[in-house]
Tab-separated table of C-alpha atoms in Angstrom:
chain	number	residue	atom	x	y	z
A	12	MET	CA	52.881	79.587	117.530
A	13	LYS	CA	54.645	79.927	114.135
A	14	THR	CA	55.812	76.291	114.095
A	15	LEU	CA	52.264	75.355	115.234
A	16	LYS	CA	51.151	77.052	112.002
A	17	TRP	CA	53.509	75.603	109.542
A	18	SER	CA	52.988	72.243	110.818
A	19	LEU	CA	49.196	72.071	110.554
A	20	ILE	CA	49.623	73.596	107.201
A	21	SER	CA	51.949	70.624	106.349
A	22	VAL	CA	49.417	67.997	107.829
A	23	PHE	CA	46.959	69.842	105.744
A	24	PHE	CA	48.988	69.292	102.367
A	25	PHE	CA	49.704	65.822	103.522
A	26	ILE	CA	46.242	64.809	104.061
A	27	LEU	CA	45.314	66.496	100.460
A	28	PHE	CA	48.419	65.078	98.714
A	29	PRO	CA	49.026	61.791	100.076
A	30	THR	CA	51.094	60.354	97.202
A	31	TYR	CA	53.776	63.470	96.751
A	32	VAL	CA	56.698	61.396	97.850
A	33	VAL	CA	55.771	58.225	95.911
A	34	VAL	CA	58.477	56.846	93.996
A	35	ALA	CA	57.481	56.904	89.933
A	36	GLU	CA	60.900	55.236	88.650
A	37	ASP	CA	63.328	52.594	89.792
A	38	ASN	CA	66.097	53.610	91.626
A	39	TYR	CA	64.220	56.877	93.377
A	40	SER	CA	64.091	56.741	96.748
A	41	THR	CA	61.691	58.992	98.717
A	42	PRO	CA	62.756	62.125	100.140
A	43	HIS	CA	62.869	62.513	103.862
A	44	ILE	CA	60.254	64.981	104.849
A	45	SER	CA	59.987	66.878	108.042
A	46	PHE	CA	56.866	68.295	107.402
A	47	GLU	CA	57.997	71.509	108.269
A	48	ILE	CA	57.272	74.204	105.583
A	49	ASP	CA	60.350	76.750	105.531
A	50	LEU	CA	58.979	79.685	103.680
A	51	LEU	CA	62.731	81.314	103.399
A	52	ARG	CA	63.915	84.446	101.492
A	53	TRP	CA	65.933	84.405	98.734
A	54	GLU	CA	68.798	85.609	100.557
A	55	GLU	CA	68.696	82.329	102.841
A	56	VAL	CA	67.887	80.134	100.054
A	57	ASN	CA	71.035	81.501	98.400
A	58	LEU	CA	73.324	80.617	100.972
A	59	LEU	CA	71.620	77.467	101.823
A	60	LEU	CA	71.783	76.087	98.601
A	61	PRO	CA	74.854	77.332	97.036
A	62	LYS	CA	76.208	76.407	93.252
A	63	TYR	CA	76.893	72.725	92.763
A	64	THR	CA	74.343	71.631	95.435
A	65	LYS	CA	72.094	69.047	94.987
A	66	PHE	CA	68.325	68.683	95.905
A	67	THR	CA	65.041	67.626	95.504
A	68	VAL	CA	61.972	69.197	93.472
A	69	ILE	CA	58.383	68.174	94.688
A	70	ASP	CA	55.769	68.977	92.428
A	71	LEU	CA	52.867	70.200	94.314
A	72	GLU	CA	49.938	68.704	92.271
A	73	THR	CA	51.203	65.775	91.168
A	74	GLY	CA	53.353	64.520	94.061
A	75	LYS	CA	56.081	63.538	91.648
A	76	SER	CA	59.468	64.431	92.656
A	77	PHE	CA	63.211	64.582	90.787
A	78	LYS	CA	66.623	65.510	91.496
A	79	VAL	CA	68.592	68.912	90.341
A	80	GLN	CA	71.908	70.532	90.974
A	81	ARG	CA	72.367	74.107	91.072
A	82	ARG	CA	74.652	75.286	88.612
A	83	ALA	CA	74.674	79.122	88.233
A	84	GLY	CA	72.103	81.870	89.336
A	85	ARG	CA	72.847	85.234	90.825
A	86	ASP	CA	68.794	86.292	91.194
A	87	HIS	CA	67.522	82.786	91.458
A	88	THR	CA	68.585	79.336	90.821
A	89	ASP	CA	69.628	77.941	87.242
A	90	VAL	CA	69.284	74.154	87.753
A	91	GLN	CA	69.751	71.189	85.627
A	92	PRO	CA	68.016	67.647	86.226
A	93	LEU	CA	70.685	65.108	87.620
A	94	THR	CA	69.992	62.255	85.275
A	95	SER	CA	68.133	61.400	82.510
A	96	LYS	CA	65.568	59.670	84.556
A	97	ASP	CA	65.244	62.996	86.143
A	98	THR	CA	64.516	64.705	82.814
A	99	LYS	CA	61.930	62.344	82.050
A	100	MET	CA	60.237	62.689	85.146
A	101	MET	CA	60.038	66.854	85.071
A	102	LYS	CA	58.937	66.505	81.562
A	103	ASP	CA	56.309	64.079	82.767
A	104	ILE	CA	55.371	66.814	85.130
A	105	TYR	CA	54.877	68.893	82.169
A	106	GLY	CA	52.299	66.513	80.261
A	107	GLY	CA	55.350	65.347	78.207
A	108	LYS	CA	55.957	69.012	76.419
A	109	TRP	CA	58.159	71.489	77.821
A	110	SER	CA	56.804	74.885	79.064
A	111	TRP	CA	57.346	78.359	80.210
A	112	LYS	CA	54.247	77.835	82.108
A	113	ARG	CA	55.019	77.967	86.667
A	114	ARG	CA	54.370	75.255	88.757
A	115	ALA	CA	53.967	75.370	92.476
A	116	ILE	CA	56.748	73.244	93.912
A	117	PHE	CA	58.523	72.411	97.313
A	118	VAL	CA	62.526	71.989	97.445
A	119	GLN	CA	63.745	69.627	99.986
A	120	PHE	CA	67.493	69.791	101.218
A	121	GLU	CA	68.050	67.807	104.114
A	122	ASP	CA	65.605	68.827	106.696
A	123	PHE	CA	64.132	71.894	104.849
A	124	LEU	CA	60.758	72.034	102.948
A	125	ILE	CA	60.702	75.004	100.837
A	126	PRO	CA	58.057	76.753	98.907
A	127	ALA	CA	59.373	77.525	95.488
A	128	SER	CA	58.293	77.864	91.772
A	129	MET	CA	59.797	76.645	88.538
A	130	HIS	CA	59.030	76.736	85.114
A	131	GLY	CA	59.497	73.953	82.801
A	132	MET	CA	61.573	75.080	79.429
A	133	PRO	CA	65.257	74.377	78.966
A	134	HIS	CA	67.346	77.302	78.032
A	135	GLY	CA	70.965	78.766	77.623
A	136	ALA	CA	73.825	76.369	78.584
A	137	GLY	CA	74.415	72.792	80.306
A	138	ALA	CA	77.045	71.011	81.612
A	139	ILE	CA	75.416	67.277	82.859
A	140	GLN	CA	74.750	64.473	80.548
A	141	ASN	CA	71.177	64.262	81.344
A	142	ASN	CA	69.311	64.898	78.145
A	143	PHE	CA	68.056	68.098	78.903
A	144	PRO	CA	69.270	70.935	76.261
A	145	GLY	CA	70.107	73.625	78.919
A	146	HIS	CA	69.088	74.359	82.238
A	147	PHE	CA	65.565	75.859	84.112
A	148	CYS	CA	65.030	78.088	86.783
A	149	ILE	CA	63.583	77.670	90.100
A	150	HIS	CA	62.670	80.753	92.025
A	151	PHE	CA	62.155	81.701	95.936
A	152	TYR	CA	60.263	84.440	97.879
A	153	GLY	CA	62.118	87.269	97.247
A	154	SER	CA	63.937	86.065	94.023
A	155	SER	CA	63.664	87.971	90.777
A	156	THR	CA	64.212	87.488	87.071
A	157	HIS	CA	67.742	88.187	84.740
A	158	LYS	CA	65.864	91.644	83.591
A	159	ARG	CA	63.937	93.074	87.128
A	160	ASP	CA	65.167	93.302	90.526
A	161	TYR	CA	61.646	92.657	91.747
A	162	MET	CA	59.453	89.097	92.161
A	163	ASP	CA	57.938	87.802	89.239
A	164	PHE	CA	54.489	87.923	89.470
A	165	SER	CA	53.523	84.565	88.740
A	166	HIS	CA	56.326	82.888	90.496
A	167	LYS	CA	55.304	84.587	93.264
A	168	LEU	CA	51.614	83.301	93.159
A	169	MET	CA	53.127	79.777	92.649
A	170	ILE	CA	55.416	80.429	95.906
A	171	LEU	CA	52.520	81.300	97.994
A	172	LYS	CA	50.520	78.452	96.646
A	173	SER	CA	52.916	75.875	97.956
A	174	ALA	CA	53.127	77.855	101.110
A	175	GLY	CA	49.469	77.848	101.693
A	176	THR	CA	48.777	81.201	101.841
A	177	LEU	CA	47.911	82.515	98.617
A	178	GLU	CA	44.044	82.442	99.702
A	179	GLU	CA	44.872	84.821	102.624
A	180	TYR	CA	47.170	86.906	100.014
A	181	VAL	CA	44.787	87.203	97.353
A	182	GLY	CA	41.609	87.885	99.867
A	183	SER	CA	43.580	91.040	101.022
A	184	LEU	CA	44.133	92.545	97.375
A	185	SER	CA	42.672	95.798	95.960
A	186	TYR	CA	40.486	95.008	92.764
A	187	GLN	CA	43.366	96.269	90.540
A	188	GLU	CA	45.469	93.662	92.034
A	189	LEU	CA	42.725	90.879	91.652
A	190	VAL	CA	42.351	91.428	88.187
A	191	HIS	CA	46.019	90.696	87.640
A	192	VAL	CA	45.530	87.775	89.465
A	193	PHE	CA	42.879	86.764	87.413
A	194	LEU	CA	44.933	87.230	84.110
A	195	GLU	CA	47.860	85.180	85.531
A	196	GLY	CA	45.700	82.222	86.395
A	197	MET	CA	44.369	82.335	82.811
A	198	ASN	CA	48.179	82.581	81.672
A	199	GLN	CA	49.081	79.464	83.988
A	200	GLN	CA	46.118	77.695	83.366
A	201	ASP	CA	45.932	77.517	87.356
A	202	THR	CA	42.588	76.419	88.335
A	203	TYR	CA	43.290	76.717	91.865
A	204	ILE	CA	44.298	80.559	91.581
A	205	LEU	CA	40.787	80.679	89.189
A	206	ASP	CA	38.973	79.221	92.135
A	207	LEU	CA	39.942	82.106	94.495
A	208	VAL	CA	39.090	85.199	91.960
A	209	LEU	CA	35.976	83.637	90.293
A	210	PRO	CA	32.200	82.632	91.791
A	211	SER	CA	32.113	79.007	92.733
A	212	ASN	CA	30.431	78.034	89.748
A	213	TRP	CA	32.717	79.099	87.209
A	214	LYS	CA	33.480	75.812	85.955
A	215	GLN	CA	30.064	75.502	84.393
A	216	ASP	CA	30.278	78.643	82.414
A	217	GLN	CA	31.188	77.050	78.975
A	218	HIS	CA	32.031	80.350	77.003
A	219	PHE	CA	34.696	80.985	79.247
A	220	LEU	CA	36.125	77.362	79.386
A	221	ASP	CA	36.423	77.756	75.818
A	222	PHE	CA	38.320	81.045	75.789
A	223	LEU	CA	40.695	79.560	78.838
A	224	HIS	CA	41.435	76.587	76.834
A	225	ASP	CA	42.539	78.476	73.675
A	226	VAL	CA	45.043	80.630	75.658
A	227	ASP	CA	48.568	80.044	75.228
A	228	THR	CA	49.834	83.378	76.899
A	229	ILE	CA	47.966	86.411	78.119
A	230	THR	CA	49.619	89.742	79.392
A	231	PHE	CA	48.141	92.919	80.301
A	232	LYS	CA	49.675	96.149	79.008
A	233	GLU	CA	47.057	98.594	80.451
A	234	MET	CA	44.180	98.845	82.961
A	235	ASN	CA	41.748	101.654	82.874
A	236	ASN	CA	39.181	102.039	85.670
A	237	ILE	CA	35.534	102.915	84.263
A	238	HIS	CA	33.696	102.975	87.836
A	239	GLU	CA	34.678	102.384	91.518
A	240	ASP	CA	32.405	102.506	94.713
A	241	ILE	CA	32.678	100.646	98.041
A	242	LEU	CA	31.169	97.257	96.835
A	243	THR	CA	31.596	97.352	92.884
A	244	SER	CA	34.156	98.342	90.571
A	245	GLU	CA	34.706	97.955	86.424
A	246	THR	CA	37.873	97.924	84.482
A	247	ASN	CA	38.957	97.862	80.950
A	248	VAL	CA	42.499	95.714	80.679
A	249	GLU	CA	44.255	96.157	77.563
A	250	VAL	CA	45.954	92.761	76.826
A	251	THR	CA	48.022	90.857	74.370
A	252	MET	CA	47.205	87.026	73.991
A	253	TYR	CA	48.546	84.250	72.042
A	254	SER	CA	45.765	82.100	71.093
A	255	LYS	CA	46.212	78.232	70.099
A	256	ASN	CA	43.955	78.607	67.401
A	257	GLN	CA	44.128	81.917	65.921
A	258	GLY	CA	47.842	83.163	66.890
A	259	LYS	CA	48.845	86.618	68.022
A	260	MET	CA	45.453	88.715	69.151
A	261	LYS	CA	45.084	92.324	70.943
A	262	GLY	CA	42.505	94.167	72.328
A	263	ASP	CA	40.819	94.483	76.146
A	264	ILE	CA	38.768	92.612	78.344
A	265	TYR	CA	36.133	93.992	80.710
A	266	ILE	CA	35.923	93.053	84.350
A	267	PRO	CA	33.431	93.857	86.540
A	268	LEU	CA	34.049	92.873	90.248
A	269	TYR	CA	32.315	92.787	93.380
A	270	ARG	CA	32.152	92.303	97.030
A	271	ASP	CA	29.585	91.496	99.642
A	272	THR	CA	30.956	93.976	102.334
A	273	PRO	CA	33.538	96.495	102.629
A	274	LEU	CA	35.753	94.046	104.081
A	275	SER	CA	35.016	90.889	101.892
A	276	PRO	CA	37.476	89.929	99.490
A	277	TRP	CA	36.639	90.966	95.679
A	278	LYS	CA	35.366	88.564	93.095
A	279	ILE	CA	35.443	88.582	89.440
A	280	GLU	CA	31.501	88.886	88.273
A	281	LEU	CA	32.338	86.334	85.369
A	282	ASP	CA	28.985	86.399	83.687
A	283	ARG	CA	29.600	89.818	82.929
A	284	VAL	CA	33.347	89.690	81.611
A	285	LEU	CA	33.668	90.758	77.781
A	286	PHE	CA	36.803	89.537	75.820
A	287	ASN	CA	37.293	91.982	73.117
A	288	LEU	CA	40.162	90.327	71.273
A	289	LYS	CA	41.399	90.187	67.769
């Protein structure tokens, strides 16, 4: 049953993203894909992909792929693109600009297709002649950052997105947890995540779209519940935001939520959300 479940998810993914193995550069070979998604935990991946292992990264949204080598990493993998062409492909995936934004990816190694998450910012040291100034990080389910002993929440969302289980996960959350997903969806500028927590017509809300497009990064400091009952809730979230137009801003966001039945997933009541930042 488990194999059938992942096989169906994989076929569904292939229908939605038929170009994800398309070759975008000369001399790039199409990765061998088994269409079996393996949501492996970090402990398993750490053994499967030891230091100096080479593997392929496939971006979920664009379908573009590039090759990397693991160079280090204890709590996650520190990797480098193999060649300058791989570096160029990675930068193209990020729209031509390096970024800390997370992206949902697959790691393809032999017959394994592993849901994972990467950021796109070169940092630290690098040893490969690849026109990439340092290394970048790839996270897997159960991996952690250097500073914490638990999963980075934004990486977790991207891993579940690649695994095809993010909607189920979001549907099971408390309203406090859903608020965290909402903020992370804005922080990562990820419309798929926002689709899961907002009303279906949210892309018609120009006020929210203007705010969203101005977000460089946004993080929450504290959450204060104002009201809570079975079908509705209200909360104020203290946040720090870096605006593309105004720089660093602080304040709070008033977020009301609702659900249709006690068993329904929570949703953000977007037309009543208030942004109080300066």
